[in-house]
Coordinates of C-alpha atoms (C1' of nucleotides) in Angstrom, one line a residue:
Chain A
X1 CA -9.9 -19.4 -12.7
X2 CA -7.3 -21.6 -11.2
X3 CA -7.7 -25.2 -12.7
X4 CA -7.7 -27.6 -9.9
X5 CA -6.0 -30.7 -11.9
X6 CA -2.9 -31.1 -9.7
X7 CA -0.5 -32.3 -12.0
X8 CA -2.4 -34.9 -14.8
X9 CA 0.2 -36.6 -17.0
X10 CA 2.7 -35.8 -13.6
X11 CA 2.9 -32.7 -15.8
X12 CA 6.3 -30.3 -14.2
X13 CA 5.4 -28.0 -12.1
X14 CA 6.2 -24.4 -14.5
X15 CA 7.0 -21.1 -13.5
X16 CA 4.0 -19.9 -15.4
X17 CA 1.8 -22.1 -13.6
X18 CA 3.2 -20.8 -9.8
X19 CA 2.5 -17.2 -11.5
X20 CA -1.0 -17.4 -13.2
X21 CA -2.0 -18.8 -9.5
X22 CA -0.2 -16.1 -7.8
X23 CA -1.9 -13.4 -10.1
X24 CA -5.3 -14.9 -9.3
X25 CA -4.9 -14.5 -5.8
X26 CA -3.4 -11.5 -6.2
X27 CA -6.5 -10.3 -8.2
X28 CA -8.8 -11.6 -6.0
X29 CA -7.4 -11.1 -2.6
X30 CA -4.8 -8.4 -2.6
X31 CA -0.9 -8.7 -2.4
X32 CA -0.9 -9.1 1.1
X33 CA -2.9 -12.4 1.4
X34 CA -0.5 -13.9 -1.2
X35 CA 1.7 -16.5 0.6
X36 CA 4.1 -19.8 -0.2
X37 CA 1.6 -21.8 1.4
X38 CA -1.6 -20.8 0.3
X39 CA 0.0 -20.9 -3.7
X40 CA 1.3 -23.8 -2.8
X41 CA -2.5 -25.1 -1.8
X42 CA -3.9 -23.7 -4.6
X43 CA -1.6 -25.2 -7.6
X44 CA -1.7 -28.2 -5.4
X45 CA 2.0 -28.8 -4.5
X46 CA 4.0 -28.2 -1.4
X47 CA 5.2 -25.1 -0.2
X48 CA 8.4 -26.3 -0.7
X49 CA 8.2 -27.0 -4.5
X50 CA 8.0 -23.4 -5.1
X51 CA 11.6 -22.9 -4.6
X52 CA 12.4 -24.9 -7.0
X53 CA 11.5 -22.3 -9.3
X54 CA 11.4 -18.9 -7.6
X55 CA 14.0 -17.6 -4.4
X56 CA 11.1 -16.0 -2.7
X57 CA 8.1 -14.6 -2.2
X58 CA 9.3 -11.2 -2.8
X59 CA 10.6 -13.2 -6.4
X60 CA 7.4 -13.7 -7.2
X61 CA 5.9 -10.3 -6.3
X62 CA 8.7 -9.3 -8.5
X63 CA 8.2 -11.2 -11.5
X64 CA 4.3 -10.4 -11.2
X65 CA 5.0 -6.6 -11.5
X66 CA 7.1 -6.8 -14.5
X67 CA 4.4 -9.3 -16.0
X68 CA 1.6 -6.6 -15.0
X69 CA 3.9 -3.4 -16.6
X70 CA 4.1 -5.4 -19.8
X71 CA 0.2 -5.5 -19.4
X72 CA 0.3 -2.2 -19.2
X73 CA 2.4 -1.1 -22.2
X74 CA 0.4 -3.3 -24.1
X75 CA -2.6 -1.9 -23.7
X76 CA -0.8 1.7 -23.9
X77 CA -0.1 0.6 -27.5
X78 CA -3.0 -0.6 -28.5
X79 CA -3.4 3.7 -29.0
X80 CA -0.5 3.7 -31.4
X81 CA -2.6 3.5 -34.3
X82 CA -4.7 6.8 -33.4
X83 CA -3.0 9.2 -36.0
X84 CA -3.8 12.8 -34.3
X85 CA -1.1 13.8 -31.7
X86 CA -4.0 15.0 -29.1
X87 CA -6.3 12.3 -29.5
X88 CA -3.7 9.8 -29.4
X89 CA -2.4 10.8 -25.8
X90 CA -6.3 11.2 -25.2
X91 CA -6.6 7.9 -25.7
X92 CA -3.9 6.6 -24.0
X93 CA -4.7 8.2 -20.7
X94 CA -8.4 6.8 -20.9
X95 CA -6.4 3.6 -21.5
X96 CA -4.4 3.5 -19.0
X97 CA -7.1 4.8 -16.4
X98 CA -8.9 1.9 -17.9
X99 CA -6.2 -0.8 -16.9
X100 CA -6.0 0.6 -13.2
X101 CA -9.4 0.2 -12.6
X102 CA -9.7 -2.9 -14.6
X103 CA -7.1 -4.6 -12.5
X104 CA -6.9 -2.7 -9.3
X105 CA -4.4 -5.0 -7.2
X106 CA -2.0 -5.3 -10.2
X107 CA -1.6 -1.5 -10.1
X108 CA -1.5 -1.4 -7.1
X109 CA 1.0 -4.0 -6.8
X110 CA 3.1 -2.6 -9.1
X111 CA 2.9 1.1 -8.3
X112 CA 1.4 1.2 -4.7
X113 CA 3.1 -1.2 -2.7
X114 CA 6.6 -1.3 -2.6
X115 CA 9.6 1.1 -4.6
X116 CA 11.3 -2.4 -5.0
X117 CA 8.4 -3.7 -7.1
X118 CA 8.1 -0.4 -9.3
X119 CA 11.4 -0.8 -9.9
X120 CA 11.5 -4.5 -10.9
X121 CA 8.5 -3.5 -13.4
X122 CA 10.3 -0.8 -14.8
X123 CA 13.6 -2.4 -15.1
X124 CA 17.0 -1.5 -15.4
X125 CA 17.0 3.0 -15.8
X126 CA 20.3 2.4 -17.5
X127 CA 18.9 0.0 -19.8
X128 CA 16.9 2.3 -21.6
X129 CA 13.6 0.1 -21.8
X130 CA 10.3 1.2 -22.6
X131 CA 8.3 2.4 -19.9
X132 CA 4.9 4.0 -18.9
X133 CA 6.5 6.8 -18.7
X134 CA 8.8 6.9 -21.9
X135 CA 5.4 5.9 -23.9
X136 CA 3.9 9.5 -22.1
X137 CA 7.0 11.4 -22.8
X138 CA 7.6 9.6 -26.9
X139 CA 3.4 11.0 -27.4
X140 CA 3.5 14.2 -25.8
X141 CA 7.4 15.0 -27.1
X142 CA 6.5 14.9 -30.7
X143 CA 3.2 17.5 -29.9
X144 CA 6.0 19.6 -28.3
X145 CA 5.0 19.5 -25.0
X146 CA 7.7 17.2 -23.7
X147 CA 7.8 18.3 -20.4
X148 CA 4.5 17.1 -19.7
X149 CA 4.9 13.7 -19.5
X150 CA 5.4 13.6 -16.1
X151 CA 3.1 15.6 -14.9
X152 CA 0.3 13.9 -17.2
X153 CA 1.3 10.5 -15.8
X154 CA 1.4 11.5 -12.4
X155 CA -2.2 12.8 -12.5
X156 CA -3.0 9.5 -13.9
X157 CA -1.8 8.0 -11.6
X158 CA -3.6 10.2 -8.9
X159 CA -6.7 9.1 -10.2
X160 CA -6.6 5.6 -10.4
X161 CA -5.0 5.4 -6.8
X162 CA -7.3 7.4 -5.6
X163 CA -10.0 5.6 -7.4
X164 CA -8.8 2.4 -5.7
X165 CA -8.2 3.3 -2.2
X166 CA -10.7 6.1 -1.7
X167 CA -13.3 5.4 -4.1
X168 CA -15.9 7.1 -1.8
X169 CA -14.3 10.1 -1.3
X170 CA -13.5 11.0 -4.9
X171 CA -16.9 11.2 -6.6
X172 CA -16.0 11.7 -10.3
X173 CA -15.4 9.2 -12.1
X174 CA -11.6 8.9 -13.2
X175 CA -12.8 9.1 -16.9
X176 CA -14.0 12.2 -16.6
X177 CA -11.1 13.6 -14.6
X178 CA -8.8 12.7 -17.6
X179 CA -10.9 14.6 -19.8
X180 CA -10.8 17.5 -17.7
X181 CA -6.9 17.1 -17.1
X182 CA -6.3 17.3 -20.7
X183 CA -8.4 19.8 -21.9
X184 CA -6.1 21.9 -19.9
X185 CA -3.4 20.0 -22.1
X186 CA -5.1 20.0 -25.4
X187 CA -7.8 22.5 -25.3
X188 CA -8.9 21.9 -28.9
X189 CA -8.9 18.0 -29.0
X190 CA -12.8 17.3 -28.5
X191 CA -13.1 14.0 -30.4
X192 CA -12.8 10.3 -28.3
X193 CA -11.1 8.1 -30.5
X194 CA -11.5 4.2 -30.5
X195 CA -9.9 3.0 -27.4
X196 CA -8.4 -0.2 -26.4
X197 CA -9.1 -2.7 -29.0
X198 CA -8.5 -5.7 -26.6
X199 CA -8.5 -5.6 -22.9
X200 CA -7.0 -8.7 -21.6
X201 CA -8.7 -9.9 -18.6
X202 CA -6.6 -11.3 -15.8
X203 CA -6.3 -15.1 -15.1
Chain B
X1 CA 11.5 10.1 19.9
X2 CA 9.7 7.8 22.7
X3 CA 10.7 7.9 25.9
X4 CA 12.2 4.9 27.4
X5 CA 10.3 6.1 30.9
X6 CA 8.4 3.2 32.4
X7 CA 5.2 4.8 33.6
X8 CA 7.4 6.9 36.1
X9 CA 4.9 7.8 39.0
X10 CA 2.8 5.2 38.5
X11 CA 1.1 7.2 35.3
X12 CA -1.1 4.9 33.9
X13 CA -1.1 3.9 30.4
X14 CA -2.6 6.7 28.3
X15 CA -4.6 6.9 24.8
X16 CA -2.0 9.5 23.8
X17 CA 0.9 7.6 25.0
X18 CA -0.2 4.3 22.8
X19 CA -0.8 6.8 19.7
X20 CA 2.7 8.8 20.5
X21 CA 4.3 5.3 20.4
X22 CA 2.1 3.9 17.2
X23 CA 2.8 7.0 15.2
X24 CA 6.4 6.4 15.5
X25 CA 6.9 3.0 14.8
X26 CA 4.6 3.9 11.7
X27 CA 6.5 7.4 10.4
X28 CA 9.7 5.1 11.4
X29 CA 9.2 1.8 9.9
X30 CA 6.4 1.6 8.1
X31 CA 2.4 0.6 8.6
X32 CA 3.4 -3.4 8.1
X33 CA 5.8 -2.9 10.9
X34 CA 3.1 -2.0 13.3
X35 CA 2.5 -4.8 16.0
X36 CA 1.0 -5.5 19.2
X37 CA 3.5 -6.6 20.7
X38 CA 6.3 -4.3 19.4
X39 CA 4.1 -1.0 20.5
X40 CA 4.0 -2.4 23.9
X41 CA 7.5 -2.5 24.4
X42 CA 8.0 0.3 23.2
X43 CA 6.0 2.0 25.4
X44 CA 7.0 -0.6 28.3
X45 CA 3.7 -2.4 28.9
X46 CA 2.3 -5.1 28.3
X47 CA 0.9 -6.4 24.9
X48 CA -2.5 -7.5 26.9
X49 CA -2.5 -3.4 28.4
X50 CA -3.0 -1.9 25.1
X51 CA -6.6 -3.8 24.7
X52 CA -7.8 -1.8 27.7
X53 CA -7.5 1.5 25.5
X54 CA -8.1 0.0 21.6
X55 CA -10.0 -2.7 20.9
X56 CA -7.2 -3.9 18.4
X57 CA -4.7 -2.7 16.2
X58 CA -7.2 -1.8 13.4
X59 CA -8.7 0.5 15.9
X60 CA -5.2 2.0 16.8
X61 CA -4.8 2.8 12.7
X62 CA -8.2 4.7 12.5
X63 CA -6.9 6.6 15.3
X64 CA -3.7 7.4 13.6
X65 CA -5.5 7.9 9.9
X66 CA -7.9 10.7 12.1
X67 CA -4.8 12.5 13.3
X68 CA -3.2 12.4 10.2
X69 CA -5.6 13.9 8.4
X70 CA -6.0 16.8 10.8
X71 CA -2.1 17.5 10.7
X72 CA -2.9 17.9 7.2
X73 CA -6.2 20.0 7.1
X74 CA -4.2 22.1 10.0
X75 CA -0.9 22.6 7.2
X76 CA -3.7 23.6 4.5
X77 CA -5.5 25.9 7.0
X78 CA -2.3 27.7 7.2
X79 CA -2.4 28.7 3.6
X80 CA -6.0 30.4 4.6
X81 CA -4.2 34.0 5.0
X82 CA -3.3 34.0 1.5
X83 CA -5.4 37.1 0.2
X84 CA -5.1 36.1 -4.0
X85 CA -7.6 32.9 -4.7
X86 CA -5.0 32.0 -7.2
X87 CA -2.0 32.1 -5.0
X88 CA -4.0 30.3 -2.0
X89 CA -4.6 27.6 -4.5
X90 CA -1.2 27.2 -5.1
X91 CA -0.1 27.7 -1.2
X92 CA -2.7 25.2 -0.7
X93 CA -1.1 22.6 -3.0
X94 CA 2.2 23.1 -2.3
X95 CA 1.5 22.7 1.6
X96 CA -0.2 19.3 0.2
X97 CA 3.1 18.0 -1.3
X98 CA 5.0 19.3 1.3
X99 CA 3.3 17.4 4.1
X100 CA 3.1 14.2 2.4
X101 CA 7.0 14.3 1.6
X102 CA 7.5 15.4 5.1
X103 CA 5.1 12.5 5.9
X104 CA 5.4 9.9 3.9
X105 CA 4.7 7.3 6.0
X106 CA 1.7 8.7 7.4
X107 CA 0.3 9.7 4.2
X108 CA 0.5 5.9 3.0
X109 CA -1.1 5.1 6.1
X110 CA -4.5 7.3 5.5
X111 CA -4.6 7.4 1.5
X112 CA -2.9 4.4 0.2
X113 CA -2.7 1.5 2.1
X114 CA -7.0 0.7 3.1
X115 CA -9.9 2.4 2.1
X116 CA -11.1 2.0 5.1
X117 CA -8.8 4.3 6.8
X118 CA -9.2 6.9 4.2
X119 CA -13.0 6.8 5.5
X120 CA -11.9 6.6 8.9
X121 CA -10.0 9.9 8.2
X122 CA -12.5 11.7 6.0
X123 CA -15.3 10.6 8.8
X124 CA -19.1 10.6 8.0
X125 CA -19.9 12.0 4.7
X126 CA -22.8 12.7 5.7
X127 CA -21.7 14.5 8.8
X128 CA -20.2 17.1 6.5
X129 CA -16.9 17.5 8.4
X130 CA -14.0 19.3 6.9
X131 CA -11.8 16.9 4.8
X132 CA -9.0 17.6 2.1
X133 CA -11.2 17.8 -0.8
X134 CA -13.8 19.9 0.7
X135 CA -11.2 22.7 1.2
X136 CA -10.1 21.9 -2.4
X137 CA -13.4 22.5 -3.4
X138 CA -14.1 25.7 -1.4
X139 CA -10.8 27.4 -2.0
X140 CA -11.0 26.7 -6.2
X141 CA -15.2 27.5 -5.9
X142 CA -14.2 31.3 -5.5
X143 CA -12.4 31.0 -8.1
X144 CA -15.2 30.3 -10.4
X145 CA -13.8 26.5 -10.9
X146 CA -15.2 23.9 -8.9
X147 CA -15.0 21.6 -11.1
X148 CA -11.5 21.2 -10.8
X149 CA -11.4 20.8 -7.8
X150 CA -11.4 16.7 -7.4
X151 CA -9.1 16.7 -10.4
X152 CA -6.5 18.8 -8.9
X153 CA -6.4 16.9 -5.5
X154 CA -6.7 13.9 -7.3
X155 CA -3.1 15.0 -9.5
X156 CA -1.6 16.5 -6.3
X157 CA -2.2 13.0 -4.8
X158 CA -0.4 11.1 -7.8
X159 CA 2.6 13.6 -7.4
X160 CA 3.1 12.6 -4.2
X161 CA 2.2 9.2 -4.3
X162 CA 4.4 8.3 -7.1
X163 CA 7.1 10.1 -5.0
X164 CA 6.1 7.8 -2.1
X165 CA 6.3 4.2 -4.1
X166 CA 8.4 5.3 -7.0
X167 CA 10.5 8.1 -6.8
X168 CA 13.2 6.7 -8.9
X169 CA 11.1 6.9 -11.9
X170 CA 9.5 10.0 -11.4
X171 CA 12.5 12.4 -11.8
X172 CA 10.7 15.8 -11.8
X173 CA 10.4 17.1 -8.2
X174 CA 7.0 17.2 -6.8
X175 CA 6.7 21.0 -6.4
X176 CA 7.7 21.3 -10.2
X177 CA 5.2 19.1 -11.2
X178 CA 2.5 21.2 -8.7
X179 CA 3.6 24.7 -10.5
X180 CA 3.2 23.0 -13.9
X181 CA -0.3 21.5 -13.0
X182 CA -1.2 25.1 -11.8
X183 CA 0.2 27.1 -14.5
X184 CA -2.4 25.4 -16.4
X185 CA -5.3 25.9 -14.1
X186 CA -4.4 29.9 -13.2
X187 CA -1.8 30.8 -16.6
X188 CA -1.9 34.3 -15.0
X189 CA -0.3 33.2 -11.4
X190 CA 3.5 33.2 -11.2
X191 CA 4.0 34.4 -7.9
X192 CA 5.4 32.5 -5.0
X193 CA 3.7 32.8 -1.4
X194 CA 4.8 32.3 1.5
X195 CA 3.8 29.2 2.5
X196 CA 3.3 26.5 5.9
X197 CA 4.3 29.0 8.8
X198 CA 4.6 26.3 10.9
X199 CA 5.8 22.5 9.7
X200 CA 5.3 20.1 12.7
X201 CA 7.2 17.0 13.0
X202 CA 5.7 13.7 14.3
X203 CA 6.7 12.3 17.5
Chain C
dG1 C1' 11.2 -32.7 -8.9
dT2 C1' 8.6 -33.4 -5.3
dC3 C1' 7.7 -34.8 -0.8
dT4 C1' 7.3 -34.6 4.6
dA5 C1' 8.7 -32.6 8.5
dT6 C1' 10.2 -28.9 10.9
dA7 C1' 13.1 -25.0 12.4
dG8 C1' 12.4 -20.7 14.0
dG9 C1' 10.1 -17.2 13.8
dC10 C1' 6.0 -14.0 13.7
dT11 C1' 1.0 -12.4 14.6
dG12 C1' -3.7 -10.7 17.2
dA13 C1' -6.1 -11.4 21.0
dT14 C1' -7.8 -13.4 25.6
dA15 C1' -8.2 -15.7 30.4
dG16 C1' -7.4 -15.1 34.8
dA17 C1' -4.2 -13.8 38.8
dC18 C1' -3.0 -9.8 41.4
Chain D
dG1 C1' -5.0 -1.4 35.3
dT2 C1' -1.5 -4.3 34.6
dC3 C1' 0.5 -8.5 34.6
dT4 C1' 1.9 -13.5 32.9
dA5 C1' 0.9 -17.1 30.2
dT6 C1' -1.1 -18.9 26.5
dC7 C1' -4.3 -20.0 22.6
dA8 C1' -4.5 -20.6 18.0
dG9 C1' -3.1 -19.5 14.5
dC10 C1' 0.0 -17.5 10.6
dC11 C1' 4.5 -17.1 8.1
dT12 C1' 9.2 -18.0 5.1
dA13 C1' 12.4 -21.1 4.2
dT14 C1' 15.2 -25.3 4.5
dA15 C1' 16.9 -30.3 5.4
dG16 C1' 16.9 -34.6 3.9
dA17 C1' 14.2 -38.7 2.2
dC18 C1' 12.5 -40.6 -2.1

DNA sequence: GTCTATAGGCTGATAGAC
DNA sequence: GTCTATCAGCCTATAGAC
């Protein structure tokens, strides 16, 4: 929920503040509907104040999808603690399914919408920074299936897009297609370990 | 390409001719880039013309989701020859990927951009038409699998999404990442098929 | 830092003449 | 069937006052 003091104490107007509003209309009604204006209403300063602190919209789009990835890989390593190999990428798959269909219009900001925003979440490739990806290919390397990764993160993937744009048409739930993806992975691992510890809700 | 012909001889203003035109500013610059007034000149009418044939631009991306998902069931259908259920399975996805990396555009347009075009494009459920995961279903129930059938549209659909929105970051090509989804559903199947006799290009 | 005002666009859709 | 003209908005971004 969006507070609507505008500016007690004559408080400066933060770049948190322009993004916790942006994410909430984000959340609420999708990427598209986000504008300078209607931010600008909502925080309860004029349009033009916002470039005080951000270039653009497309900025802010920006710095919401690296704000959303971070999500992400925190809630991926919230599974670091499972000790079993299989169970651990078990769990970070239900994780991760978890956080797509938890907060549908950040994932699909960040990996549905634009190249330019995937690629401001994931950062620099030369910089070598952790990644969705790097956290699939660091879990399933060690079980000695490295060249998995991608192909377990891409199905992920599959099913939470699919999950958010054509709900209807794919029946199962996207819990149980992870199960059934890696039991073709990990035939033996039966077990669901503890999952997400803390799930951060959004705004 | 769309001919620059003004309604030569007085032709008047076809459904086809407004799709023609639609589908190629879509394939060309994206679903966002899709306006009234831009599709009438392209076709060299009139913005107020097109409203005699559509009853708006929504109407107009239905129409173009419908198509698009026909092209697609068509590519599929041409795997149907393929005697081997293992092998047609893996026709089948390959001619999956292929289209929506021939397509890209048009693949965003039916499965990621609006649930509601994905319905438009799957139809009625209840009218049982064919769709892509009913031939999924059909083609892997033969098999003795139809379970797997939602989860291995659902990971062809992340391969090629992914390569859609964020190709940089998903280095594996797509039809690697198809044989290696595969190998794990049909461990016996190595063989390569022929596969999509015919590949037709939009517009 | 924040404002007002506005430049300079874009959009979908419709009324009414021909 | 097709047009022109227009309604009624929306938008990003900036200039310049305070």
């Amino acid at each position: 929920m969006v507070s609507s003091k505008r500016h007690l104490f004559n408080q400066p107007l933060l770049r948190s503040h322009i993004l916790d509003a942006a994410r909430t209309i984000v959340v609420r009604q999708g990427f598209d509907a986000l504008s300078m204006r209607k931010l600008a209403e909502v925080i309860g300063y004029s349009p033009a104040s916002l470039y005080l602190h951000f270039a653009s919209r497309d900025a802010i789009a920006h710095a919401l999808s690296v704000e959303g990835h971070a999500m992400l890989l925190a809630e991926l390593h919230a599974c670091d603690s499972v000790a079993d190999t299989g169970a651990r990428v078990k769990a970070m798959a239900h994780a991760y399914v978890a956080f797509g269909l938890t907060h549908p219009e950040v994932y699909r900001l960040i990996f549905m919408q634009n190249a330019a925003y995937a690629d401001a979440a994931f950062g620099d490739p030369d910089a070598s920074g952790e990644t969705v990806l790097s956290l699939f290919n660091h879990a399933l390397a060690s079980s000695g299936s490295p060249a998995k990764a991608e192909t377990v993160w891409a199905a992920l993937h599959g099913f939470v897009s699919l999950s958010v744009t054509a709900t209807r048409h794919l029946p199962a739930p996207a819990d149980a297609l992870v199960d059934g993806l890696l039991d073709l992975c990990y035939p033996g691992v039966k077990k669901k370990p503890a999952r997400r510890p803390s799930t951060s809700r959004t705004a």
